[in-house]
Amino acid sequence: MEMVENLVAFVAKEVNGTTKIKISEDKFIDLAPPWDRIDLRETIIKNTGIDFLEVKNNNLLAEK
């Protein structure tokens, strides 16, 4: 993970001159390490209410 963080930050700085990327008029994302660590499964459950490990039928996911 550290290698990817450093690579992305390096490329952003080489291309844009900074690790900060403007995403709206007043919002920026800073690609400089270290990045926040999140648990993918927990984040999906939190944002969708769906636990993909508990789904027995993929068609049910498509319906949601």
Coordinates of N, CA and C in Angstrom, one line a residue:
M1 N 0.8 -1.2 0.0 CA 0.0 0.0 0.0 C 0.9 1.3 0.0
E2 N 1.9 1.2 0.8 CA 2.8 2.4 0.9 C 3.4 2.7 -0.5
M3 N 3.8 1.7 -1.3 CA 4.4 1.9 -2.6 C 3.4 2.6 -3.5
V4 N 2.1 2.1 -3.5 CA 1.1 2.7 -4.3 C 0.8 4.2 -3.9
E5 N 0.8 4.4 -2.6 CA 0.6 5.8 -2.2 C 1.7 6.7 -2.7
N6 N 2.9 6.3 -2.5 CA 4.1 7.1 -3.0 C 4.1 7.3 -4.5
L7 N 3.7 6.2 -5.2 CA 3.6 6.3 -6.7 C 2.6 7.3 -7.1
V8 N 1.4 7.2 -6.6 CA 0.3 8.2 -7.0 C 0.7 9.6 -6.6
A9 N 1.2 9.8 -5.4 CA 1.6 11.1 -5.0 C 2.7 11.7 -5.9
F10 N 3.7 10.8 -6.3 CA 4.7 11.3 -7.2 C 4.2 11.7 -8.5
V11 N 3.3 10.9 -9.1 CA 2.8 11.2 -10.4 C 1.9 12.4 -10.4
A12 N 1.1 12.6 -9.3 CA 0.3 13.8 -9.2 C 1.2 15.0 -9.1
K13 N 2.3 15.0 -8.4 CA 3.2 16.1 -8.2 C 3.9 16.4 -9.6
E14 N 4.3 15.4 -10.3 CA 5.0 15.6 -11.6 C 4.0 16.2 -12.6
V15 N 2.8 15.7 -12.6 CA 1.8 16.2 -13.6 C 1.2 17.5 -13.2
N16 N 0.8 17.7 -12.0 CA 0.1 18.9 -11.5 C 1.0 19.9 -10.7
G17 N 2.2 19.5 -10.3 CA 3.0 20.3 -9.5 C 2.6 20.3 -8.0
T18 N 1.6 19.5 -7.7 CA 1.1 19.4 -6.3 C 0.4 18.1 -6.2
T19 N 0.3 17.6 -4.9 CA -0.5 16.4 -4.7 C -1.9 16.7 -4.5
K20 N -2.3 18.0 -4.4 CA -3.7 18.3 -4.2 C -4.4 18.5 -5.6
I21 N -5.6 17.8 -5.6 CA -6.4 17.9 -6.8 C -7.8 18.5 -6.5
K22 N -8.1 19.5 -7.3 CA -9.4 20.2 -7.1 C -10.5 19.4 -7.7
I23 N -11.5 19.1 -6.8 CA -12.7 18.3 -7.3 C -13.9 19.1 -7.4
S24 N -14.0 20.3 -6.8 CA -15.1 21.2 -7.0 C -14.5 22.6 -6.6
E25 N -15.4 23.6 -6.7 CA -14.9 25.0 -6.5 C -14.2 25.2 -5.2
D26 N -14.6 24.5 -4.1 CA -14.0 24.7 -2.8 C -13.5 23.4 -2.2
K27 N -13.4 22.3 -2.9 CA -13.0 21.0 -2.3 C -11.8 20.5 -3.1
F28 N -10.8 19.9 -2.3 CA -9.6 19.4 -2.8 C -9.4 18.0 -2.2
I29 N -8.7 17.1 -2.9 CA -8.3 15.8 -2.4 C -6.8 15.9 -2.4
D30 N -6.2 15.6 -1.3 CA -4.7 15.6 -1.2 C -4.2 14.1 -1.3
L31 N -3.5 13.8 -2.3 CA -3.0 12.5 -2.6 C -1.7 12.1 -1.8
A32 N -1.2 13.1 -1.0 CA 0.0 12.8 -0.3 C -0.3 11.7 0.8
P33 N 0.7 10.8 0.9 CA 0.5 9.8 1.9 C 0.7 10.4 3.3
P34 N 0.2 9.7 4.4 CA -0.5 8.4 4.3 C -2.0 8.6 4.0
W35 N -2.6 7.6 3.4 CA -4.0 7.7 3.1 C -4.8 7.0 4.3
D36 N -6.0 7.4 4.4 CA -6.9 6.7 5.4 C -7.1 5.3 5.0
R37 N -7.1 4.4 6.0 CA -7.4 3.0 5.8 C -8.8 2.7 6.1
I38 N -9.6 2.1 5.2 CA -11.0 1.7 5.5 C -11.1 0.3 5.2
D39 N -12.1 -0.3 5.8 CA -12.5 -1.7 5.6 C -13.5 -1.7 4.5
L40 N -13.2 -2.4 3.3 CA -14.1 -2.3 2.2 C -15.5 -2.9 2.5
R41 N -15.5 -4.0 3.1 CA -16.8 -4.7 3.4 C -17.7 -3.8 4.4
E42 N -17.0 -3.3 5.5 CA -17.8 -2.5 6.4 C -18.3 -1.2 5.8
T43 N -17.5 -0.6 4.9 CA -17.9 0.6 4.2 C -19.1 0.3 3.3
I44 N -19.1 -0.8 2.6 CA -20.2 -1.1 1.7 C -21.5 -1.4 2.5
I45 N -21.3 -2.1 3.6 CA -22.5 -2.3 4.5 C -23.0 -1.0 5.0
K46 N -22.1 -0.1 5.4 CA -22.6 1.2 6.0 C -23.3 2.0 5.0
N47 N -22.8 2.0 3.7 CA -23.4 2.9 2.7 C -24.6 2.3 1.9
T48 N -24.7 0.9 1.9 CA -25.7 0.3 1.1 C -26.7 -0.6 2.0
G49 N -26.2 -1.0 3.1 CA -27.0 -1.9 3.9 C -26.9 -3.4 3.4
I50 N -26.0 -3.6 2.5 CA -25.8 -4.9 1.9 C -24.5 -5.5 2.3
D51 N -24.6 -6.7 2.8 CA -23.3 -7.5 3.2 C -23.1 -8.5 2.1
F52 N -22.2 -8.2 1.2 CA -22.0 -9.1 0.0 C -21.6 -10.5 0.3
L53 N -21.1 -10.7 1.5 CA -20.7 -12.1 1.9 C -21.9 -12.9 2.3
E54 N -23.0 -12.2 2.6 CA -24.2 -12.9 3.1 C -25.2 -13.1 1.9
V55 N -25.0 -12.5 0.8 CA -25.9 -12.6 -0.4 C -25.7 -14.0 -1.0
K56 N -26.8 -14.7 -1.1 CA -26.7 -16.1 -1.7 C -27.0 -16.1 -3.2
N57 N -27.7 -15.0 -3.7 CA -28.1 -14.9 -5.1 C -27.7 -13.5 -5.6
N58 N -26.8 -13.5 -6.6 CA -26.4 -12.3 -7.2 C -27.5 -11.5 -7.9
N59 N -28.6 -12.2 -8.3 CA -29.7 -11.5 -8.9 C -30.3 -10.5 -7.9
L60 N -30.3 -10.9 -6.6 CA -30.9 -10.0 -5.6 C -30.1 -8.7 -5.5
L61 N -28.8 -8.8 -5.7 CA -28.0 -7.6 -5.7 C -28.4 -6.7 -6.8
A62 N -28.6 -7.2 -8.0 CA -29.0 -6.5 -9.2 C -30.3 -5.7 -9.0
E63 N -31.2 -6.4 -8.2 CA -32.5 -5.8 -7.9 C -32.4 -4.6 -7.0
K64 N -31.4 -4.5 -6.2 CA -31.2 -3.4 -5.2 C -30.6 -2.3 -5.9

